[in-house]
Each structure stands twice: as structure tokens, then as C-alpha cells.
């Protein structure tokens, strides 16, 4: 009820003014805090000289981001440019061999980066899961896949296998875990699809072509084998009208995002401040709330940039890769919360949807979500923080269903039935605002630290109650209403498009 209901324009305008003013106020507090703390002793390791013509120091606390766009920038550009060049030549000369070109180029790039023994290690895991797929038992394939994944996450096997990497360099550990983890997920997808479609007779060569596609190899996103195989097997792929323009726009947007993040880090030290709890505790409540929110937004931007660059190359190869994750600003339900759409699709297809069915029954949903987060815990690497993160998000996902079931029956359903559609939308937006901050707090645990999350929760919910708590809740409510309005507009446009297609 109230899902497709429009609110008065004046009300939406008020929400926009409140939200934009609040964000500006919180941003001002963060900017002042960053200026005041720039020369603190605790900031020395992660706040260093940045662009000379800006004349400000830069937050370099994110090791991966700094490595991607400094010391490893030229390597990444060279490797992906070579892939695009050889793919284009192969498509022009021998399009039927382009999948082989992807595999050979990818395998050579992996061997050149990580060494021949690392390549042989991954080939061993590929062969093991290929042999399991020949037996046609999905439970065996999934079990072996999880065992392979566990071997890269737990000692002593992880220490032994990491010894297969040749040489040492800054991103070695990141590339090792990324390549191994995604290899296991891809091989498991291949094995499960082989079991589901025994008549298609997939070969080991099909698995190697799938696994060693370079743009997806180290950092994803992951495409399930059925989708990848169907798309890469097209001998003469045809681009939809306007596709090249959209690819250029996506590439340009990724470049703009990279530059914007670099500029942002020269003025807002959002990754360094949480590491100094004494300094963070002195922030105003509004700035502290903005700091917690901006940490999750940055993680989304980081994933969007990574997937944007990789997806640009994949779309040049006539593939339709998973899209970047939904922006954290637009999330107010746990069911849509994920930071990697490819892994989310993989988990949903092989675990969550398989066990949960329509996701409308309480017990099957509980079983499906527990199994899904158990595998996610293994993927992230078992530790206390990951256990806590998995428990909180699993609880949030199930709690949403419990509340939904409760609202569909009994007194709550009767109360909502008496409300107008606009008032129903307002009530639901208020619940969404509460949920939004639950999502932020539950994920801040893993993205930052438990101590910082505890500080934010104490300040916003205990010492700041009721003024700060209600103020932040109202600002969030305004944001949720604007998101709902955007969703309503898109839904109406989609309905109009479908009606137009039917008439034609």
C-alpha cells in the first residue's frame, strides 16, 4: 500500500532542502575536523603530501586504492589495453577463436604477474572441480568447491599454497587471494552448471576459457558459467544500437569518479579519522554521523569504480557483465544490500534461492540466509569481525521478513488499511529510515572497526538521545522519501514503456 503513491511537490521539496542542508552541515564539520587533524601525530602514517597544485595533504589510508592508481596504474592499463587490442584483432581475423584468445592471454598475464607455479596451483583446482563435475553430483561439486575455498582461507593450507607465488610485491597478497577465491567460485559455478545440464557436455577447455578471462580474474565481478559461456560462444556478436556510446560514457564516468575521489581525499580524511578514536569522539554528532555514512559511500564508490573499469573492457568484448552494486544511499532494505553484485548473483542462484524458494516462508528463509552467510563468512575469511558482521546482516534480513509477516496479519494490517496511501508511504519510509541506519551500523563493523562502530552507536543512540537521534532519523526519513519517489518515477516509466511495446 502506498508504493506507487505520489506525495505533494511541496513536501518533496522540503525533504530535499532538509537533506541537502544537513549533508552540507555535516560535510562542513568533517572538513573542519580534517583541517584540524592534518598535523596530528596519529595521522602521520596515513595523511601524506598529495597533489602539489592543490597544496593539501591526502588521506592514503586505503592501501588498495593507492596501489591501483600509483605504482600499479601503468601495469593495469598495459594489461587491459593489451587484452582489448588482441581481442579486437582476433574478432576481426578469426572471431570463432576469440574465447581461446581470452584464455591464452589471461593465463600468460597471470603467469607473468604471479609466476608459473601459481598458475599450476590454480590449474590443479580447476582440474579437481572438473573431475567432480563429471560425476554429476551437485552436492559433491559444491562441497569440493567450499573445501577448495577453505584451503585458501585457513592455515596451514593457505601458508603452503601462498608459497607458490614467485617474487614479492605490494599487491601480492591481494592478487593471490583475489585470483584464488574467484577461481574457486568460477570452477564451482562450472561444475554446478555441468550437473544441471548434463546434455551440454562442457569440456575442460570451456572451464579454462571461463576462468582465465583476464578482466574478471583477480577482482571480479563473477559471471555464472552459463551466462559467460552463452555470450562468449557467439561467433558474430552484434552490438545493440548506441552501445558504443554507452561504453564510452561508462569509461568517462569511471575516470571522473577516480579524479573526484582523489580530490575528496585531499579535503576529507574519512578513512584516517576513525582510526583515532580520541579525535573522532570530539567530532560533533552531525559530523560523526556523516563520517559513518561516508565510509560506506566510499566503499560503494570503490566497488563501482573497479567494476566500471572492468565492465567497460568486458562490454567491448561483447559481454553483459554484472552491474555495479546499488548505491548505499538508495538502500533501506537488507534484501537489496550487497557490495558485489556478481557474488550476490552467485550466492542467490546456487544457495539462497535454491534453499529459500519464494522467500516468503519463515523457516526456509532462515535456513537459506544462514547457509548463504556461512558461505559468505568463508569467502571473506573467518574471524571474529566477520562472524559478527554475518550474524548482524543475517538477523537483519530475517527480521525484515518477520516484520513483513507481522504487518500482513493482525492489528498492524488493520491499522494500515485505515491509513491513506500517502500516510502509508510515510509510515513505511519511517521504518525504512530506521532500517537504513541498521544497515550502516551492521556493515560499518567490517568496513571500519568494532570500536568505531561502538563509538558511533553510543553517541547517536545514547548520549545524543533524543535530540541527535530524532534529528538524524528525520534527515534519513527525508532521504528515503526522495529515494522512494525516484523508484516510483522509474516504475511508472517502465510501465509506460511496456504499454508502448504492447501497442506496437
PDB file of C-alpha atoms in Angstrom, residues 129-314:
ATOM      1  CA  UNK A 129      36.431 -29.462  -9.833  1.00  0.00           C
ATOM      2  CA  UNK A 130      36.188 -30.504 -13.483  1.00  0.00           C
ATOM      3  CA  UNK A 131      36.610 -34.155 -12.465  1.00  0.00           C
ATOM      4  CA  UNK A 132      33.939 -33.683  -9.782  1.00  0.00           C
ATOM      5  CA  UNK A 133      31.570 -32.249 -12.404  1.00  0.00           C
ATOM      6  CA  UNK A 134      31.886 -35.456 -14.463  1.00  0.00           C
ATOM      7  CA  UNK A 135      30.258 -37.391 -11.602  1.00  0.00           C
ATOM      8  CA  UNK A 136      27.097 -35.311 -11.936  1.00  0.00           C
ATOM      9  CA  UNK A 137      26.528 -34.826  -8.186  1.00  0.00           C
ATOM     10  CA  UNK A 138      25.794 -31.175  -7.286  1.00  0.00           C
ATOM     11  CA  UNK A 139      26.342 -31.740  -3.558  1.00  0.00           C
ATOM     12  CA  UNK A 140      29.806 -33.140  -4.263  1.00  0.00           C
ATOM     13  CA  UNK A 141      30.705 -30.215  -6.537  1.00  0.00           C
ATOM     14  CA  UNK A 142      29.534 -27.620  -4.019  1.00  0.00           C
ATOM     15  CA  UNK A 143      31.253 -29.432  -1.144  1.00  0.00           C
ATOM     16  CA  UNK A 144      34.542 -29.700  -3.025  1.00  0.00           C
ATOM     17  CA  UNK A 145      34.258 -26.054  -4.070  1.00  0.00           C
ATOM     18  CA  UNK A 146      33.795 -24.945  -0.475  1.00  0.00           C
ATOM     19  CA  UNK A 147      36.689 -27.163   0.610  1.00  0.00           C
ATOM     20  CA  UNK A 148      38.901 -25.563  -2.047  1.00  0.00           C
ATOM     21  CA  UNK A 149      37.816 -22.111  -0.903  1.00  0.00           C
ATOM     22  CA  UNK A 150      38.548 -23.037   2.725  1.00  0.00           C
ATOM     23  CA  UNK A 151      42.049 -24.121   1.724  1.00  0.00           C
ATOM     24  CA  UNK A 152      42.758 -20.507   0.693  1.00  0.00           C
ATOM     25  CA  UNK A 153      41.275 -19.050   3.877  1.00  0.00           C
ATOM     26  CA  UNK A 154      42.643 -21.222   6.677  1.00  0.00           C
ATOM     27  CA  UNK A 155      46.066 -22.332   7.859  1.00  0.00           C
ATOM     28  CA  UNK A 156      48.117 -24.418   7.313  1.00  0.00           C
ATOM     29  CA  UNK A 157      46.971 -24.883   3.698  1.00  0.00           C
ATOM     30  CA  UNK A 158      46.902 -21.167   2.927  1.00  0.00           C
ATOM     31  CA  UNK A 159      50.520 -20.736   4.021  1.00  0.00           C
ATOM     32  CA  UNK A 160      51.605 -23.686   1.905  1.00  0.00           C
ATOM     33  CA  UNK A 161      49.733 -22.519  -1.200  1.00  0.00           C
ATOM     34  CA  UNK A 162      50.891 -18.909  -0.909  1.00  0.00           C
ATOM     35  CA  UNK A 163      54.429 -20.236  -1.342  1.00  0.00           C
ATOM     36  CA  UNK A 164      53.623 -20.952  -4.992  1.00  0.00           C
ATOM     37  CA  UNK A 165      53.770 -17.233  -5.814  1.00  0.00           C
ATOM     38  CA  UNK A 166      57.047 -16.097  -7.383  1.00  0.00           C
ATOM     39  CA  UNK A 167      58.670 -12.934  -6.021  1.00  0.00           C
ATOM     40  CA  UNK A 168      57.267 -10.293  -3.654  1.00  0.00           C
ATOM     41  CA  UNK A 169      55.471  -7.022  -4.420  1.00  0.00           C
ATOM     42  CA  UNK A 170      52.984  -4.666  -2.752  1.00  0.00           C
ATOM     43  CA  UNK A 171      49.735  -6.148  -4.055  1.00  0.00           C
ATOM     44  CA  UNK A 172      50.883  -9.765  -3.947  1.00  0.00           C
ATOM     45  CA  UNK A 173      48.572 -10.838  -1.112  1.00  0.00           C
ATOM     46  CA  UNK A 174      45.563  -9.034  -2.621  1.00  0.00           C
ATOM     47  CA  UNK A 175      46.120 -10.586  -6.058  1.00  0.00           C
ATOM     48  CA  UNK A 176      46.760 -14.023  -4.544  1.00  0.00           C
ATOM     49  CA  UNK A 177      43.529 -14.112  -2.569  1.00  0.00           C
ATOM     50  CA  UNK A 178      41.515 -12.464  -5.348  1.00  0.00           C
ATOM     51  CA  UNK A 179      42.718 -14.826  -8.072  1.00  0.00           C
ATOM     52  CA  UNK A 180      42.332 -17.944  -5.922  1.00  0.00           C
ATOM     53  CA  UNK A 181      38.955 -17.030  -4.459  1.00  0.00           C
ATOM     54  CA  UNK A 182      37.336 -16.077  -7.744  1.00  0.00           C
ATOM     55  CA  UNK A 183      38.874 -19.123  -9.435  1.00  0.00           C
ATOM     56  CA  UNK A 184      37.160 -21.419  -6.930  1.00  0.00           C
ATOM     57  CA  UNK A 185      33.791 -19.667  -7.365  1.00  0.00           C
ATOM     58  CA  UNK A 186      34.059 -19.839 -11.148  1.00  0.00           C
ATOM     59  CA  UNK A 187      35.043 -23.515 -11.122  1.00  0.00           C
ATOM     60  CA  UNK A 188      32.198 -24.311  -8.717  1.00  0.00           C
ATOM     61  CA  UNK A 189      29.761 -22.495 -10.999  1.00  0.00           C
ATOM     62  CA  UNK A 190      31.061 -24.520 -13.946  1.00  0.00           C
ATOM     63  CA  UNK A 191      30.659 -27.788 -12.027  1.00  0.00           C
ATOM     64  CA  UNK A 192      27.131 -26.986 -10.855  1.00  0.00           C
ATOM     65  CA  UNK A 193      26.032 -25.923 -14.336  1.00  0.00           C
ATOM     66  CA  UNK A 194      27.501 -29.138 -15.764  1.00  0.00           C
ATOM     67  CA  UNK A 195      25.427 -31.131 -13.271  1.00  0.00           C
ATOM     68  CA  UNK A 196      22.305 -29.116 -14.086  1.00  0.00           C
ATOM     69  CA  UNK A 197      22.739 -29.584 -17.868  1.00  0.00           C
ATOM     70  CA  UNK A 198      24.413 -32.976 -18.463  1.00  0.00           C
ATOM     71  CA  UNK A 199      23.278 -32.956 -22.105  1.00  0.00           C
ATOM     72  CA  UNK A 200      25.518 -29.970 -22.955  1.00  0.00           C
ATOM     73  CA  UNK A 201      28.813 -31.815 -22.296  1.00  0.00           C
ATOM     74  CA  UNK A 202      31.025 -28.937 -21.210  1.00  0.00           C
ATOM     75  CA  UNK A 203      34.768 -29.602 -21.558  1.00  0.00           C
ATOM     76  CA  UNK A 204      37.836 -28.709 -19.527  1.00  0.00           C
ATOM     77  CA  UNK A 205      38.694 -26.208 -22.261  1.00  0.00           C
ATOM     78  CA  UNK A 206      35.364 -24.437 -21.618  1.00  0.00           C
ATOM     79  CA  UNK A 207      36.292 -24.153 -17.933  1.00  0.00           C
ATOM     80  CA  UNK A 208      39.747 -22.721 -18.690  1.00  0.00           C
ATOM     81  CA  UNK A 209      38.312 -20.180 -21.127  1.00  0.00           C
ATOM     82  CA  UNK A 210      35.868 -19.133 -18.434  1.00  0.00           C
ATOM     83  CA  UNK A 211      38.334 -18.932 -15.575  1.00  0.00           C
ATOM     84  CA  UNK A 212      41.229 -17.145 -17.262  1.00  0.00           C
ATOM     85  CA  UNK A 213      39.274 -14.259 -18.756  1.00  0.00           C
ATOM     86  CA  UNK A 214      41.670 -11.559 -17.527  1.00  0.00           C
ATOM     87  CA  UNK A 215      39.338  -8.594 -16.791  1.00  0.00           C
ATOM     88  CA  UNK A 216      37.392 -10.738 -14.279  1.00  0.00           C
ATOM     89  CA  UNK A 217      40.265 -12.846 -12.992  1.00  0.00           C
ATOM     90  CA  UNK A 218      41.681 -11.032  -9.954  1.00  0.00           C
ATOM     91  CA  UNK A 219      38.904  -8.743  -8.755  1.00  0.00           C
ATOM     92  CA  UNK A 220      35.718  -9.979 -10.398  1.00  0.00           C
ATOM     93  CA  UNK A 221      32.885  -9.419 -10.871  1.00  0.00           C
ATOM     94  CA  UNK A 222      31.949 -13.034 -11.313  1.00  0.00           C
ATOM     95  CA  UNK A 223      29.574 -14.138 -14.068  1.00  0.00           C
ATOM     96  CA  UNK A 224      27.977 -17.541 -13.637  1.00  0.00           C
ATOM     97  CA  UNK A 225      29.281 -20.033 -16.190  1.00  0.00           C
ATOM     98  CA  UNK A 226      26.023 -20.388 -18.129  1.00  0.00           C
ATOM     99  CA  UNK A 227      25.847 -16.653 -18.857  1.00  0.00           C
ATOM    100  CA  UNK A 228      29.527 -16.326 -19.755  1.00  0.00           C
ATOM    101  CA  UNK A 229      29.578 -19.408 -21.997  1.00  0.00           C
ATOM    102  CA  UNK A 230      26.487 -18.330 -23.914  1.00  0.00           C
ATOM    103  CA  UNK A 231      27.804 -14.837 -24.565  1.00  0.00           C
ATOM    104  CA  UNK A 232      31.406 -15.722 -25.387  1.00  0.00           C
ATOM    105  CA  UNK A 233      30.348 -18.509 -27.766  1.00  0.00           C
ATOM    106  CA  UNK A 234      28.641 -16.125 -30.179  1.00  0.00           C
ATOM    107  CA  UNK A 235      30.709 -16.255 -33.369  1.00  0.00           C
ATOM    108  CA  UNK A 236      29.436 -12.952 -34.780  1.00  0.00           C
ATOM    109  CA  UNK A 237      28.166 -10.849 -31.870  1.00  0.00           C
ATOM    110  CA  UNK A 238      26.169  -7.751 -32.756  1.00  0.00           C
ATOM    111  CA  UNK A 239      26.181  -4.637 -30.622  1.00  0.00           C
ATOM    112  CA  UNK A 240      22.843  -3.041 -29.744  1.00  0.00           C
ATOM    113  CA  UNK A 241      22.257   0.438 -31.129  1.00  0.00           C
ATOM    114  CA  UNK A 242      24.039   3.082 -29.072  1.00  0.00           C
ATOM    115  CA  UNK A 243      26.147   0.518 -27.184  1.00  0.00           C
ATOM    116  CA  UNK A 244      29.496   2.104 -28.057  1.00  0.00           C
ATOM    117  CA  UNK A 245      28.265   5.476 -26.816  1.00  0.00           C
ATOM    118  CA  UNK A 246      27.196   3.899 -23.517  1.00  0.00           C
ATOM    119  CA  UNK A 247      30.593   2.184 -23.183  1.00  0.00           C
ATOM    120  CA  UNK A 248      32.395   5.492 -23.711  1.00  0.00           C
ATOM    121  CA  UNK A 249      30.095   7.168 -21.203  1.00  0.00           C
ATOM    122  CA  UNK A 250      30.801   4.455 -18.617  1.00  0.00           C
ATOM    123  CA  UNK A 251      34.552   4.760 -19.171  1.00  0.00           C
ATOM    124  CA  UNK A 252      34.364   8.540 -18.834  1.00  0.00           C
ATOM    125  CA  UNK A 253      32.277   8.235 -15.675  1.00  0.00           C
ATOM    126  CA  UNK A 254      34.868   5.893 -14.147  1.00  0.00           C
ATOM    127  CA  UNK A 255      37.660   8.387 -14.868  1.00  0.00           C
ATOM    128  CA  UNK A 256      35.611  11.233 -13.375  1.00  0.00           C
ATOM    129  CA  UNK A 257      34.901   9.125 -10.263  1.00  0.00           C
ATOM    130  CA  UNK A 258      38.614   8.348  -9.801  1.00  0.00           C
ATOM    131  CA  UNK A 259      39.543  12.030 -10.041  1.00  0.00           C
ATOM    132  CA  UNK A 260      36.659  13.023  -7.736  1.00  0.00           C
ATOM    133  CA  UNK A 261      37.753  10.514  -5.063  1.00  0.00           C
ATOM    134  CA  UNK A 262      41.336  11.779  -5.232  1.00  0.00           C
ATOM    135  CA  UNK A 263      40.181  15.375  -4.810  1.00  0.00           C
ATOM    136  CA  UNK A 264      37.832  14.349  -1.994  1.00  0.00           C
ATOM    137  CA  UNK A 265      40.669  12.668  -0.087  1.00  0.00           C
ATOM    138  CA  UNK A 266      42.621  15.940  -0.143  1.00  0.00           C
ATOM    139  CA  UNK A 267      39.901  17.645   1.888  1.00  0.00           C
ATOM    140  CA  UNK A 268      38.124  14.910   3.864  1.00  0.00           C
ATOM    141  CA  UNK A 269      40.181  12.368   5.830  1.00  0.00           C
ATOM    142  CA  UNK A 270      37.262   9.977   6.293  1.00  0.00           C
ATOM    143  CA  UNK A 271      39.426   6.836   6.413  1.00  0.00           C
ATOM    144  CA  UNK A 272      42.041   8.168   8.819  1.00  0.00           C
ATOM    145  CA  UNK A 273      39.821   9.873  11.407  1.00  0.00           C
ATOM    146  CA  UNK A 274      38.087   6.626  12.545  1.00  0.00           C
ATOM    147  CA  UNK A 275      41.497   5.163  13.416  1.00  0.00           C
ATOM    148  CA  UNK A 276      41.994   7.887  16.034  1.00  0.00           C
ATOM    149  CA  UNK A 277      39.044   7.261  18.362  1.00  0.00           C
ATOM    150  CA  UNK A 278      40.073  10.021  20.769  1.00  0.00           C
ATOM    151  CA  UNK A 279      39.922  12.571  17.956  1.00  0.00           C
ATOM    152  CA  UNK A 280      36.746  11.059  16.438  1.00  0.00           C
ATOM    153  CA  UNK A 281      34.992  11.313  19.798  1.00  0.00           C
ATOM    154  CA  UNK A 282      35.479  15.103  19.718  1.00  0.00           C
ATOM    155  CA  UNK A 283      33.509  15.451  16.464  1.00  0.00           C
ATOM    156  CA  UNK A 284      30.024  16.968  16.591  1.00  0.00           C
ATOM    157  CA  UNK A 285      27.203  14.421  16.360  1.00  0.00           C
ATOM    158  CA  UNK A 286      26.298  15.517  12.837  1.00  0.00           C
ATOM    159  CA  UNK A 287      29.898  15.155  11.623  1.00  0.00           C
ATOM    160  CA  UNK A 288      30.229  11.758  13.300  1.00  0.00           C
ATOM    161  CA  UNK A 289      27.060  10.521  11.591  1.00  0.00           C
ATOM    162  CA  UNK A 290      28.345  11.903   8.290  1.00  0.00           C
ATOM    163  CA  UNK A 291      31.677  10.142   8.857  1.00  0.00           C
ATOM    164  CA  UNK A 292      29.966   6.771   9.367  1.00  0.00           C
ATOM    165  CA  UNK A 293      27.779   7.302   6.294  1.00  0.00           C
ATOM    166  CA  UNK A 294      30.672   8.490   4.111  1.00  0.00           C
ATOM    167  CA  UNK A 295      32.721   5.389   4.940  1.00  0.00           C
ATOM    168  CA  UNK A 296      30.034   3.172   3.405  1.00  0.00           C
ATOM    169  CA  UNK A 297      29.553   5.510   0.450  1.00  0.00           C
ATOM    170  CA  UNK A 298      33.288   5.371  -0.255  1.00  0.00           C
ATOM    171  CA  UNK A 299      33.270   1.579  -0.196  1.00  0.00           C
ATOM    172  CA  UNK A 300      30.438   1.641  -2.741  1.00  0.00           C
ATOM    173  CA  UNK A 301      32.298   4.158  -4.924  1.00  0.00           C
ATOM    174  CA  UNK A 302      35.408   1.981  -4.758  1.00  0.00           C
ATOM    175  CA  UNK A 303      33.449  -1.069  -5.919  1.00  0.00           C
ATOM    176  CA  UNK A 304      31.633   0.970  -8.594  1.00  0.00           C
ATOM    177  CA  UNK A 305      34.941   2.284 -10.000  1.00  0.00           C
ATOM    178  CA  UNK A 306      36.526  -1.167 -10.034  1.00  0.00           C
ATOM    179  CA  UNK A 307      33.510  -2.761 -11.710  1.00  0.00           C
ATOM    180  CA  UNK A 308      33.120   0.230 -14.020  1.00  0.00           C
ATOM    181  CA  UNK A 309      36.645  -0.153 -15.405  1.00  0.00           C
ATOM    182  CA  UNK A 310      36.400  -3.936 -15.719  1.00  0.00           C
ATOM    183  CA  UNK A 311      32.887  -3.836 -17.153  1.00  0.00           C
ATOM    184  CA  UNK A 312      33.960  -1.322 -19.801  1.00  0.00           C
ATOM    185  CA  UNK A 313      36.511  -3.827 -21.098  1.00  0.00           C
ATOM    186  CA  UNK A 314      34.028  -6.710 -20.837  1.00  0.00           C
TER     187      UNK A 314
END
